[in-house]
PDB file of C-alpha atoms in Angstrom:
ATOM      1  CA  MET A   1      90.311 216.052  88.499  1.00 54.00           C
ATOM      2  CA  SER A   2      93.226 215.416  86.168  1.00 55.00           C
ATOM      3  CA  LYS A   3      96.812 215.370  86.980  1.00 55.00           C
ATOM      4  CA  ALA A   4      97.474 218.607  84.866  1.00 58.00           C
ATOM      5  CA  ARG A   5      94.793 220.420  87.052  1.00 56.00           C
ATOM      6  CA  ARG A   6      96.509 219.129  90.052  1.00 57.00           C
ATOM      7  CA  GLU A   7      99.683 220.501  89.387  1.00 58.00           C
ATOM      8  CA  LYS A   8      98.652 223.711  87.780  1.00 53.00           C
ATOM      9  CA  LYS A   9      96.664 224.643  91.068  1.00 55.00           C
ATOM     10  CA  LYS A  10      99.175 223.398  93.692  1.00 55.00           C
ATOM     11  CA  ALA A  11     102.089 225.797  91.905  1.00 54.00           C
ATOM     12  CA  GLY A  12      99.121 228.678  92.175  1.00 54.00           C
ATOM     13  CA  LYS A  13      99.240 227.955  95.722  1.00 50.00           C
ATOM     14  CA  ALA A  14     102.786 227.967  96.067  1.00 49.00           C
ATOM     15  CA  ALA A  15     103.440 231.242  94.246  1.00 46.00           C
ATOM     16  CA  SER A  16     100.663 232.903  96.333  1.00 46.00           C
ATOM     17  CA  ALA A  17     102.060 231.878  99.778  1.00 45.00           C
ATOM     18  CA  PRO A  18     104.720 233.908 101.494  1.00 43.00           C
ATOM     19  CA  SER A  19     107.934 232.821 101.536  1.00 43.00           C
ATOM     20  CA  LYS A  20     109.909 231.903 104.673  1.00 43.00           C
ATOM     21  CA  ALA A  21     113.385 233.486 104.969  1.00 42.00           C
ATOM     22  CA  VAL A  22     116.170 231.207 105.866  1.00 42.00           C
ATOM     23  CA  LYS A  23     117.035 232.768 109.476  1.00 43.00           C
ATOM     24  CA  GLY A  24     120.050 235.448 109.781  1.00 44.00           C
ATOM     25  CA  THR A  25     119.293 236.427 106.099  1.00 42.00           C
ATOM     26  CA  GLU A  26     116.208 238.578 106.885  1.00 43.00           C
ATOM     27  CA  LYS A  27     116.727 242.283 105.436  1.00 42.00           C
ATOM     28  CA  LYS A  28     116.544 244.644 108.213  1.00 40.00           C
ATOM     29  CA  PRO A  29     115.043 248.193 107.577  1.00 38.00           C
ATOM     30  CA  ARG A  30     118.022 250.366 106.602  1.00 39.00           C
ATOM     31  CA  ALA A  31     117.513 253.903 107.970  1.00 42.00           C
ATOM     32  CA  MET A  32     117.287 256.772 105.364  1.00 42.00           C
ATOM     33  CA  SER A  33     120.891 258.031 105.025  1.00 46.00           C
ATOM     34  CA  VAL A  34     121.373 261.584 104.835  1.00 46.00           C
ATOM     35  CA  GLU A  35     122.633 261.518 101.070  1.00 51.00           C
ATOM     36  CA  ARG A  36     118.998 260.212 100.294  1.00 47.00           C
ATOM     37  CA  LEU A  37     117.255 262.729 102.508  1.00 46.00           C
ATOM     38  CA  GLU A  38     119.370 265.258 100.615  1.00 49.00           C
ATOM     39  CA  GLN A  39     117.826 263.530  97.208  1.00 50.00           C
ATOM     40  CA  VAL A  40     114.507 263.652  98.588  1.00 46.00           C
ATOM     41  CA  PHE A  41     114.210 267.211 100.140  1.00 50.00           C
ATOM     42  CA  GLY A  42     117.438 268.998  98.283  1.00 50.00           C
ATOM     43  CA  LYS A  43     118.885 270.252 101.369  1.00 52.00           C
ATOM     44  CA  GLY A  44     122.379 269.639 102.881  1.00 53.00           C
ATOM     45  CA  HIS A  45     122.441 268.212 106.929  1.00 50.00           C
ATOM     46  CA  GLU A  46     125.420 267.404 108.280  1.00 55.00           C
ATOM     47  CA  SER A  47     123.243 264.775 109.996  1.00 55.00           C
ATOM     48  CA  VAL A  48     119.818 263.169 110.205  1.00 52.00           C
ATOM     49  CA  ASP A  49     119.510 265.087 113.967  1.00 56.00           C
ATOM     50  CA  GLU A  50     120.101 268.275 112.237  1.00 60.00           C
ATOM     51  CA  PHE A  51     117.713 267.508 109.539  1.00 54.00           C
ATOM     52  CA  VAL A  52     115.036 266.271 111.749  1.00 55.00           C
ATOM     53  CA  GLN A  53     115.641 269.838 113.557  1.00 60.00           C
ATOM     54  CA  ALA A  54     115.235 271.511 110.269  1.00 60.00           C
ATOM     55  CA  VAL A  55     111.873 270.022 109.482  1.00 54.00           C
ATOM     56  CA  GLU A  56     110.585 270.574 112.596  1.00 54.00           C
ATOM     57  CA  ASN A  57     111.625 274.357 112.165  1.00 59.00           C
ATOM     58  CA  ASP A  58     109.882 274.350 108.791  1.00 56.00           C
ATOM     59  CA  LEU A  59     106.628 272.621 110.370  1.00 50.00           C
ATOM     60  CA  ARG A  60     107.074 275.522 112.981  1.00 54.00           C
ATOM     61  CA  GLN A  61     107.201 278.321 110.282  1.00 56.00           C
ATOM     62  CA  GLN A  62     104.545 276.721 108.278  1.00 52.00           C
ATOM     63  CA  HIS A  63     102.394 276.552 111.864  1.00 52.00           C
ATOM     64  CA  LEU A  64     102.863 280.382 112.148  1.00 50.00           C
ATOM     65  CA  ALA A  65     102.031 281.168 108.918  1.00 51.00           C
ATOM     66  CA  ASP A  66      98.767 279.446 109.134  1.00 51.00           C
ATOM     67  CA  VAL A  67      97.455 281.427 111.771  1.00 47.00           C
ATOM     68  CA  ASP A  68      95.060 284.235 110.235  1.00 51.00           C
ATOM     69  CA  GLU A  69      96.312 287.812 111.099  1.00 47.00           C
ATOM     70  CA  ASN A  70      92.560 288.723 112.058  1.00 51.00           C
ATOM     71  CA  ASP A  71      92.116 285.511 114.196  1.00 65.00           C
ATOM     72  CA  LEU A  72      93.463 287.127 117.387  1.00 65.00           C
ATOM     73  CA  LYS A  73      92.141 284.685 119.847  1.00 71.00           C
ATOM     74  CA  ASN A  74      94.123 281.954 117.971  1.00 82.00           C
ATOM     75  CA  ALA A  75      97.059 284.266 118.360  1.00 84.00           C
ATOM     76  CA  GLU A  76      96.182 284.811 122.047  1.00 86.00           C
ATOM     77  CA  LEU A  77      96.520 280.905 122.454  1.00 86.00           C
ATOM     78  CA  ARG A  78      99.559 280.419 120.621  1.00 88.00           C
ATOM     79  CA  TRP A  79     101.248 282.867 122.155  1.00 90.00           C
ATOM     80  CA  LEU A  80     100.574 281.659 125.444  1.00 88.00           C
ATOM     81  CA  ARG A  81     101.446 277.979 124.722  1.00 89.00           C
ATOM     82  CA  HIS A  82     105.381 279.290 123.411  1.00 91.00           C
ATOM     83  CA  PHE A  83     105.624 281.535 126.433  1.00 89.00           C
ATOM     84  CA  SER A  84     104.612 278.940 128.987  1.00 88.00           C
ATOM     85  CA  ALA A  85     107.429 276.664 127.141  1.00 90.00           C
ATOM     86  CA  THR A  86     109.747 279.519 127.676  1.00 90.00           C
ATOM     87  CA  ARG A  87     109.441 279.151 131.606  1.00 85.00           C
ATOM     88  CA  LYS A  88     109.822 275.610 131.479  1.00 87.00           C
ATOM     89  CA  SER A  89     113.084 275.649 129.536  1.00 89.00           C
ATOM     90  CA  ILE A  90     114.387 278.426 131.511  1.00 88.00           C
ATOM     91  CA  ALA A  91     113.481 276.313 134.500  1.00 86.00           C
ATOM     92  CA  ALA A  92     115.694 273.179 132.891  1.00 87.00           C
ATOM     93  CA  ASP A  93     118.389 275.678 132.426  1.00 88.00           C
ATOM     94  CA  ASP A  94     117.789 275.219 128.411  1.00 90.00           C
ATOM     95  CA  MET A  95     118.436 278.934 126.948  1.00 90.00           C
ATOM     96  CA  GLU A  96     118.732 277.695 123.929  1.00 89.00           C
ATOM     97  CA  SER A  97     115.051 276.520 123.821  1.00 91.00           C
ATOM     98  CA  ALA A  98     114.117 279.303 125.483  1.00 91.00           C
ATOM     99  CA  VAL A  99     115.112 281.534 123.047  1.00 92.00           C
ATOM    100  CA  GLN A 100     113.707 279.819 120.125  1.00 91.00           C
ATOM    101  CA  GLU A 101     110.086 279.664 121.957  1.00 92.00           C
ATOM    102  CA  LEU A 102     110.386 283.381 122.741  1.00 93.00           C
ATOM    103  CA  GLN A 103     111.308 284.066 118.936  1.00 92.00           C
ATOM    104  CA  PHE A 104     107.776 282.424 118.241  1.00 92.00           C
ATOM    105  CA  ALA A 105     105.966 283.584 121.008  1.00 92.00           C
ATOM    106  CA  LEU A 106     107.315 287.323 119.763  1.00 93.00           C
ATOM    107  CA  LYS A 107     105.665 286.727 116.257  1.00 91.00           C
ATOM    108  CA  PHE A 108     102.091 286.533 117.649  1.00 91.00           C
ATOM    109  CA  ALA A 109     102.843 289.017 120.377  1.00 92.00           C
ATOM    110  CA  GLU A 110     103.781 291.671 117.227  1.00 91.00           C
ATOM    111  CA  ARG A 111     100.160 290.607 115.964  1.00 89.00           C
ATOM    112  CA  LEU A 112      98.322 291.177 119.159  1.00 89.00           C
ATOM    113  CA  ASN A 113     100.360 294.156 120.134  1.00 90.00           C
ATOM    114  CA  ASP A 114      99.623 294.505 123.638  1.00 91.00           C
ATOM    115  CA  TYR A 115     100.950 293.865 127.015  1.00 92.00           C
ATOM    116  CA  ARG A 116     102.215 290.272 125.861  1.00 92.00           C
ATOM    117  CA  LEU A 117     104.565 292.279 123.680  1.00 94.00           C
ATOM    118  CA  ALA A 118     105.971 293.871 126.408  1.00 94.00           C
ATOM    119  CA  ASN A 119     106.360 290.456 128.438  1.00 93.00           C
ATOM    120  CA  THR A 120     108.042 288.751 125.437  1.00 95.00           C
ATOM    121  CA  TYR A 121     110.798 291.502 125.059  1.00 95.00           C
ATOM    122  CA  GLY A 122     111.177 291.589 128.956  1.00 94.00           C
ATOM    123  CA  GLU A 123     111.708 287.918 128.924  1.00 94.00           C
ATOM    124  CA  LEU A 124     114.338 288.335 125.864  1.00 95.00           C
ATOM    125  CA  GLY A 125     115.972 290.591 128.307  1.00 94.00           C
ATOM    126  CA  PHE A 126     116.286 288.359 130.898  1.00 94.00           C
ATOM    127  CA  VAL A 127     117.269 284.940 129.073  1.00 93.00           C
ATOM    128  CA  SER A 128     120.126 287.446 127.423  1.00 94.00           C
ATOM    129  CA  MET A 129     121.297 288.356 131.043  1.00 93.00           C
ATOM    130  CA  ARG A 130     121.449 284.998 131.752  1.00 92.00           C
ATOM    131  CA  LEU A 131     123.575 284.343 128.405  1.00 92.00           C
ATOM    132  CA  LYS A 132     125.740 287.475 129.731  1.00 93.00           C
ATOM    133  CA  GLU A 133     124.579 289.349 126.505  1.00 93.00           C
ATOM    134  CA  PHE A 134     124.038 292.241 128.149  1.00 94.00           C
ATOM    135  CA  ASP A 135     124.114 294.736 125.350  1.00 94.00           C
ATOM    136  CA  THR A 136     120.906 292.651 123.826  1.00 94.00           C
ATOM    137  CA  ALA A 137     119.542 292.487 127.067  1.00 94.00           C
ATOM    138  CA  ARG A 138     119.110 296.652 127.430  1.00 95.00           C
ATOM    139  CA  ALA A 139     117.851 296.625 123.313  1.00 95.00           C
ATOM    140  CA  PHE A 140     115.093 294.695 124.680  1.00 95.00           C
ATOM    141  CA  PHE A 141     114.476 296.297 127.968  1.00 96.00           C
ATOM    142  CA  ARG A 142     114.007 299.267 125.903  1.00 96.00           C
ATOM    143  CA  LYS A 143     111.738 298.184 123.504  1.00 96.00           C
ATOM    144  CA  ALA A 144     109.601 296.687 126.083  1.00 96.00           C
ATOM    145  CA  LEU A 145     109.901 300.064 128.155  1.00 96.00           C
ATOM    146  CA  THR A 146     108.505 301.589 124.652  1.00 95.00           C
ATOM    147  CA  VAL A 147     105.653 299.448 124.770  1.00 95.00           C
ATOM    148  CA  ARG A 148     104.351 299.702 127.893  1.00 95.00           C
ATOM    149  CA  GLU A 149     104.885 303.639 127.737  1.00 95.00           C
ATOM    150  CA  ALA A 150     102.780 303.798 124.325  1.00 95.00           C
ATOM    151  CA  LEU A 151      99.902 301.420 126.327  1.00 93.00           C
ATOM    152  CA  TYR A 152      99.714 302.857 129.547  1.00 93.00           C
ATOM    153  CA  GLY A 153     101.473 306.265 129.942  1.00 93.00           C
ATOM    154  CA  ALA A 154     104.772 307.250 131.185  1.00 93.00           C
ATOM    155  CA  GLU A 155     103.950 307.421 134.429  1.00 93.00           C
ATOM    156  CA  HIS A 156     101.752 303.948 134.659  1.00 93.00           C
ATOM    157  CA  PRO A 157     103.594 301.243 137.448  1.00 93.00           C
ATOM    158  CA  SER A 158     104.698 298.906 135.032  1.00 92.00           C
ATOM    159  CA  VAL A 159     106.816 301.202 133.474  1.00 95.00           C
ATOM    160  CA  ALA A 160     108.916 301.617 136.375  1.00 95.00           C
ATOM    161  CA  ILE A 161     109.191 297.872 136.368  1.00 94.00           C
ATOM    162  CA  GLU A 162     110.839 298.109 132.891  1.00 95.00           C
ATOM    163  CA  TYR A 163     113.119 300.918 134.200  1.00 96.00           C
ATOM    164  CA  SER A 164     114.344 298.684 137.132  1.00 95.00           C
ATOM    165  CA  ASN A 165     114.958 295.945 134.773  1.00 95.00           C
ATOM    166  CA  LEU A 166     116.934 298.071 132.442  1.00 95.00           C
ATOM    167  CA  ALA A 167     119.081 299.027 135.675  1.00 95.00           C
ATOM    168  CA  MET A 168     119.336 295.338 136.521  1.00 94.00           C
ATOM    169  CA  SER A 169     121.445 294.980 133.535  1.00 94.00           C
ATOM    170  CA  TYR A 170     123.961 297.897 134.510  1.00 95.00           C
ATOM    171  CA  GLN A 171     123.616 296.210 137.961  1.00 93.00           C
ATOM    172  CA  TRP A 172     125.038 292.775 136.783  1.00 93.00           C
ATOM    173  CA  GLN A 173     127.784 294.435 135.335  1.00 91.00           C
ATOM    174  CA  ARG A 174     128.414 296.466 138.304  1.00 92.00           C
ATOM    175  CA  GLU A 175     128.093 299.569 136.346  1.00 94.00           C
ATOM    176  CA  PHE A 176     125.787 301.628 139.446  1.00 92.00           C
ATOM    177  CA  ALA A 177     126.450 304.854 138.269  1.00 94.00           C
ATOM    178  CA  LYS A 178     124.221 303.680 135.062  1.00 95.00           C
ATOM    179  CA  ALA A 179     121.847 301.815 137.040  1.00 95.00           C
ATOM    180  CA  ARG A 180     121.073 304.772 139.670  1.00 96.00           C
ATOM    181  CA  PRO A 181     119.167 307.154 137.657  1.00 96.00           C
ATOM    182  CA  LEU A 182     116.887 304.662 136.185  1.00 96.00           C
ATOM    183  CA  LEU A 183     116.143 303.165 139.735  1.00 96.00           C
ATOM    184  CA  GLU A 184     115.403 306.886 140.744  1.00 97.00           C
ATOM    185  CA  ALA A 185     112.942 306.981 137.649  1.00 97.00           C
ATOM    186  CA  ALA A 186     111.339 304.150 138.828  1.00 96.00           C
ATOM    187  CA  VAL A 187     111.129 304.982 142.295  1.00 96.00           C
ATOM    188  CA  SER A 188     109.451 308.133 141.313  1.00 96.00           C
ATOM    189  CA  ILE A 189     107.061 307.113 139.388  1.00 95.00           C
ATOM    190  CA  LEU A 190     105.832 304.205 141.998  1.00 94.00           C
ATOM    191  CA  ASP A 191     106.056 306.758 144.821  1.00 93.00           C
ATOM    192  CA  LYS A 192     103.289 309.019 142.957  1.00 91.00           C
ATOM    193  CA  HIS A 193     101.162 305.726 142.196  1.00 86.00           C
ATOM    194  CA  GLY A 194     100.895 304.795 145.957  1.00 80.00           C
ATOM    195  CA  GLN A 195      99.647 301.155 145.430  1.00 81.00           C
ATOM    196  CA  TRP A 196     101.247 298.269 145.806  1.00 84.00           C
ATOM    197  CA  GLU A 197      99.920 295.894 143.316  1.00 83.00           C
ATOM    198  CA  ALA A 198     103.240 293.052 142.297  1.00 85.00           C
ATOM    199  CA  LEU A 199     105.937 291.862 144.217  1.00 85.00           C
ATOM    200  CA  ASN A 200     108.344 293.191 141.713  1.00 88.00           C
ATOM    201  CA  GLN A 201     108.073 296.978 142.726  1.00 91.00           C
ATOM    202  CA  ALA A 202     110.223 296.452 145.894  1.00 93.00           C
ATOM    203  CA  GLU A 203     112.950 295.572 143.844  1.00 93.00           C
ATOM    204  CA  PRO A 204     114.232 298.985 142.711  1.00 95.00           C
ATOM    205  CA  TYR A 205     113.757 300.201 146.197  1.00 96.00           C
ATOM    206  CA  GLU A 206     115.998 297.695 147.583  1.00 95.00           C
ATOM    207  CA  ALA A 207     118.381 298.089 144.742  1.00 94.00           C
ATOM    208  CA  LEU A 208     118.778 301.938 145.151  1.00 96.00           C
ATOM    209  CA  SER A 209     118.734 300.915 148.654  1.00 96.00           C
ATOM    210  CA  ALA A 210     122.195 299.021 148.336  1.00 94.00           C
ATOM    211  CA  ILE A 211     123.494 301.975 146.105  1.00 94.00           C
ATOM    212  CA  TYR A 212     122.886 304.691 148.842  1.00 95.00           C
ATOM    213  CA  LYS A 213     124.253 302.129 151.415  1.00 95.00           C
ATOM    214  CA  SER A 214     127.552 302.142 149.484  1.00 93.00           C
ATOM    215  CA  LYS A 215     127.538 305.421 148.737  1.00 93.00           C
ATOM    216  CA  LYS A 216     126.982 306.227 152.782  1.00 95.00           C
ATOM    217  CA  GLU A 217     124.054 308.045 152.758  1.00 96.00           C
ATOM    218  CA  PHE A 218     122.775 305.954 154.927  1.00 96.00           C
ATOM    219  CA  VAL A 219     119.177 307.871 155.972  1.00 96.00           C
ATOM    220  CA  ARG A 220     117.863 307.592 152.383  1.00 96.00           C
ATOM    221  CA  ALA A 221     119.066 304.136 152.071  1.00 96.00           C
ATOM    222  CA  GLU A 222     117.118 303.110 155.080  1.00 96.00           C
ATOM    223  CA  GLU A 223     114.122 304.942 154.119  1.00 96.00           C
ATOM    224  CA  LEU A 224     113.990 303.103 150.890  1.00 96.00           C
ATOM    225  CA  CYS A 225     114.976 299.645 152.374  1.00 96.00           C
ATOM    226  CA  ARG A 226     111.958 300.441 154.744  1.00 96.00           C
ATOM    227  CA  LYS A 227     109.711 300.931 151.671  1.00 96.00           C
ATOM    228  CA  ALA A 228     110.700 297.831 149.879  1.00 95.00           C
ATOM    229  CA  LEU A 229     110.325 295.739 153.452  1.00 95.00           C
ATOM    230  CA  GLU A 230     106.953 297.537 153.698  1.00 94.00           C
ATOM    231  CA  ILE A 231     106.028 295.904 150.134  1.00 93.00           C
ATOM    232  CA  ARG A 232     107.040 292.434 150.747  1.00 91.00           C
ATOM    233  CA  ASP A 233     105.672 292.291 154.003  1.00 91.00           C
ATOM    234  CA  GLN A 234     101.837 293.781 152.553  1.00 90.00           C
ATOM    235  CA  LEU A 235     101.958 291.629 149.268  1.00 87.00           C
ATOM    236  CA  ALA A 236     104.237 288.274 150.721  1.00 84.00           C
ATOM    237  CA  GLY A 237     104.120 288.140 154.195  1.00 85.00           C
ATOM    238  CA  HIS A 238     106.197 288.888 157.101  1.00 86.00           C
ATOM    239  CA  LEU A 239     107.740 285.435 156.975  1.00 84.00           C
ATOM    240  CA  HIS A 240     108.529 285.030 153.253  1.00 85.00           C
ATOM    241  CA  PRO A 241     111.983 284.333 152.849  1.00 84.00           C
ATOM    242  CA  ILE A 242     112.460 287.546 150.422  1.00 87.00           C
ATOM    243  CA  SER A 243     110.945 289.625 153.374  1.00 90.00           C
ATOM    244  CA  ILE A 244     113.469 288.176 155.870  1.00 89.00           C
ATOM    245  CA  LYS A 245     116.123 288.860 153.426  1.00 89.00           C
ATOM    246  CA  THR A 246     115.187 292.554 152.916  1.00 93.00           C
ATOM    247  CA  VAL A 247     115.328 292.907 157.043  1.00 94.00           C
ATOM    248  CA  GLU A 248     118.799 291.289 156.631  1.00 92.00           C
ATOM    249  CA  LEU A 249     119.314 294.348 154.138  1.00 94.00           C
ATOM    250  CA  LEU A 250     118.294 296.727 156.980  1.00 95.00           C
ATOM    251  CA  ILE A 251     120.675 295.093 159.601  1.00 95.00           C
ATOM    252  CA  GLN A 252     123.624 295.941 157.080  1.00 94.00           C
ATOM    253  CA  ILE A 253     122.403 299.645 156.710  1.00 96.00           C
ATOM    254  CA  ARG A 254     122.291 300.015 160.754  1.00 95.00           C
ATOM    255  CA  GLU A 255     125.719 298.253 161.055  1.00 95.00           C
ATOM    256  CA  ALA A 256     127.750 300.677 158.502  1.00 95.00           C
ATOM    257  CA  ALA A 257     125.758 303.663 159.851  1.00 94.00           C
ATOM    258  CA  GLY A 258     127.042 303.076 163.404  1.00 94.00           C
ATOM    259  CA  LYS A 259     123.555 302.638 165.238  1.00 94.00           C
ATOM    260  CA  PRO A 260     124.109 299.822 167.793  1.00 93.00           C
ATOM    261  CA  ARG A 261     120.469 300.113 169.293  1.00 94.00           C
ATOM    262  CA  LYS A 262     118.157 300.210 165.452  1.00 95.00           C
ATOM    263  CA  VAL A 263     121.065 297.432 164.594  1.00 94.00           C
ATOM    264  CA  ALA A 264     119.502 295.289 167.668  1.00 95.00           C
ATOM    265  CA  GLU A 265     116.142 296.312 166.837  1.00 94.00           C
ATOM    266  CA  ALA A 266     116.310 294.999 163.392  1.00 94.00           C
ATOM    267  CA  ARG A 267     118.179 291.869 164.622  1.00 93.00           C
ATOM    268  CA  LYS A 268     115.376 291.180 166.938  1.00 94.00           C
ATOM    269  CA  ASP A 269     112.712 291.557 164.358  1.00 93.00           C
ATOM    270  CA  TYR A 270     115.017 289.216 161.750  1.00 92.00           C
ATOM    271  CA  ASP A 271     115.658 286.568 164.566  1.00 89.00           C
ATOM    272  CA  SER A 272     111.679 286.460 165.416  1.00 90.00           C
ATOM    273  CA  ARG A 273     110.405 285.911 161.975  1.00 88.00           C
ATOM    274  CA  LEU A 274     113.221 283.166 161.111  1.00 84.00           C
ATOM    275  CA  GLN A 275     112.213 281.752 164.155  1.00 83.00           C
ATOM    276  CA  GLU A 276     108.812 281.906 163.655  1.00 82.00           C
ATOM    277  CA  TYR A 277     109.438 280.684 160.058  1.00 78.00           C
ATOM    278  CA  ALA A 278     111.332 277.530 161.491  1.00 73.00           C
ATOM    279  CA  ASP A 279     108.558 276.431 163.677  1.00 72.00           C
ATOM    280  CA  SER A 280     105.578 276.651 161.472  1.00 66.00           C
ATOM    281  CA  LYS A 281     107.128 275.389 158.387  1.00 56.00           C
ATOM    282  CA  SER A 282     107.720 271.816 157.163  1.00 50.00           C
ATOM    283  CA  PHE A 283     111.092 270.205 156.757  1.00 50.00           C
ATOM    284  CA  GLY A 284     110.370 270.628 152.958  1.00 54.00           C
ATOM    285  CA  ALA A 285     109.623 274.262 153.490  1.00 54.00           C
ATOM    286  CA  ALA A 286     113.025 274.623 155.203  1.00 53.00           C
ATOM    287  CA  ALA A 287     114.746 273.018 152.691  1.00 55.00           C
ATOM    288  CA  LYS A 288     113.263 275.575 150.366  1.00 56.00           C
ATOM    289  CA  MET A 289     113.945 278.453 152.811  1.00 54.00           C
ATOM    290  CA  LEU A 290     118.057 277.123 152.635  1.00 55.00           C
ATOM    291  CA  LYS A 291     117.990 277.182 149.239  1.00 55.00           C
ATOM    292  CA  HIS A 292     117.094 280.553 148.991  1.00 55.00           C
ATOM    293  CA  LEU A 293     119.771 281.808 151.275  1.00 51.00           C
ATOM    294  CA  LEU A 294     122.179 279.846 149.374  1.00 53.00           C
ATOM    295  CA  GLU A 295     121.221 281.641 145.950  1.00 53.00           C
ATOM    296  CA  HIS A 296     121.516 284.815 147.726  1.00 47.00           C
ATOM    297  CA  LYS A 297     125.117 284.298 148.652  1.00 44.00           C
ATOM    298  CA  THR A 298     126.166 284.116 145.105  1.00 40.00           C
ATOM    299  CA  THR A 299     123.634 286.636 143.840  1.00 40.00           C
ATOM    300  CA  GLY A 300     124.348 290.176 145.746  1.00 37.00           C
ATOM    301  CA  ILE A 301     124.459 290.350 149.427  1.00 37.00           C
ATOM    302  CA  GLU A 302     127.688 290.234 151.109  1.00 38.00           C
ATOM    303  CA  ASN A 303     129.246 286.694 151.360  1.00 43.00           C
ATOM    304  CA  GLU A 304     129.802 286.781 155.425  1.00 42.00           C
ATOM    305  CA  ALA A 305     126.142 288.001 155.798  1.00 43.00           C
ATOM    306  CA  ALA A 306     124.892 285.083 153.843  1.00 45.00           C
ATOM    307  CA  ASP A 307     127.199 282.754 155.807  1.00 46.00           C
ATOM    308  CA  ALA A 308     125.735 284.146 159.167  1.00 46.00           C
ATOM    309  CA  SER A 309     122.040 283.727 157.636  1.00 48.00           C
ATOM    310  CA  ILE A 310     122.707 280.472 156.564  1.00 48.00           C
ATOM    311  CA  SER A 311     124.039 279.521 160.037  1.00 51.00           C
ATOM    312  CA  ASP A 312     121.437 281.149 162.208  1.00 50.00           C
ATOM    313  CA  PHE A 313     118.992 279.219 159.966  1.00 50.00           C
ATOM    314  CA  LEU A 314     120.528 275.961 160.351  1.00 51.00           C
ATOM    315  CA  ARG A 315     120.609 276.197 164.258  1.00 50.00           C
ATOM    316  CA  LEU A 316     116.787 276.970 164.586  1.00 48.00           C
ATOM    317  CA  VAL A 317     116.088 274.032 162.377  1.00 47.00           C
ATOM    318  CA  ALA A 318     118.269 271.922 164.707  1.00 46.00           C
ATOM    319  CA  ARG A 319     116.331 272.546 167.516  1.00 45.00           C
ATOM    320  CA  ARG A 320     113.014 271.659 166.320  1.00 43.00           C
TER     321      ARG A 320
END
C-alpha cells in the first residue's frame, strides 16, 4: 500500500472514531426552559411543574373525549377508576385531588345516568363539607336526591339517606332547625320501609334523637336512639365501636331525663360491651377503638362524655 493510501485510510478512521472529551468539559443535558416550552406549545406557564400539570390535564381531557358515548362498559370502568381514586385522596386528606378525580368521575357518571351519578354528587357534597363550602355541598346533595327520586321513587331508602346527608350539612353549621324536617322525612321513609340494609340508615335516627334530647323531648329521643341501636347491632354487631357509641347516647338521654334506674341498666350494657370488646380483641383492634373514641370527641358528642369513654376503655385494656 502506498504512503498516500495509508495516510488517506488513517484520516478516515480518525473521522469516524468518537471524539474523547476532555474531563470536566462534557456538555450536560440542559432542562427545557419555560420559555422554550412556550415556543413549542404556545402556552404560558409560570413554572415547569405547572406546565406538566397542564399537559396531564390535557391528556385526561383527551382520555375523556376518546370514550365512545355508546360504550357504557368502558364508561363504567373509567368511572370506577376515578371514583376509587377519590377515596384514596380523601383518606390521604388531599381534597384538591379528590375534587379533581370526582370531576372526571362525574363526566362518566353523567353518561351512565344511574346510581353512580347520585354517588358522585353525594361524594362531591361530602368533600365540599370537608372544605367548609356548605352551600356547595347542599347543592350537590340536592342533585343526588333528585337523581335517586327519579331512579327509585320518593319512598326509597336511598332517598332517605340523601335527606340525611342534606340535614348533616346543616348540623355541621349547628342549624338544627333546618336539619330537623329533613331528618323527619328520612325517618318517615325508613319506618315505612321497615328493613335494614345499610349501616348509614341508623344515622338519621341518631341525629334526630340528639335534636329531641336538646329539646328535652326525652321519650321520642330514646325511641329514636333505640332504633339506631337496633340497626347497628343487627348490621355491625353489638361490639362494633359505633354500636357502643350509640349506647353512650342512650345513657346521656336517660341521665338528662332523670331516670337513674334506666341509666344503670344502660350503663351495665355499655360496660359489658366495652369489657367484651377489650377481652376479645387484639391490642391493634383496641388501638382502633381508642382512635374511634378520640375522633368522636371532636365530632359531636359532649367532651366530658368522650373523656369518660376514653378513660373507661384505657382502664379495661390496662387490666389485660
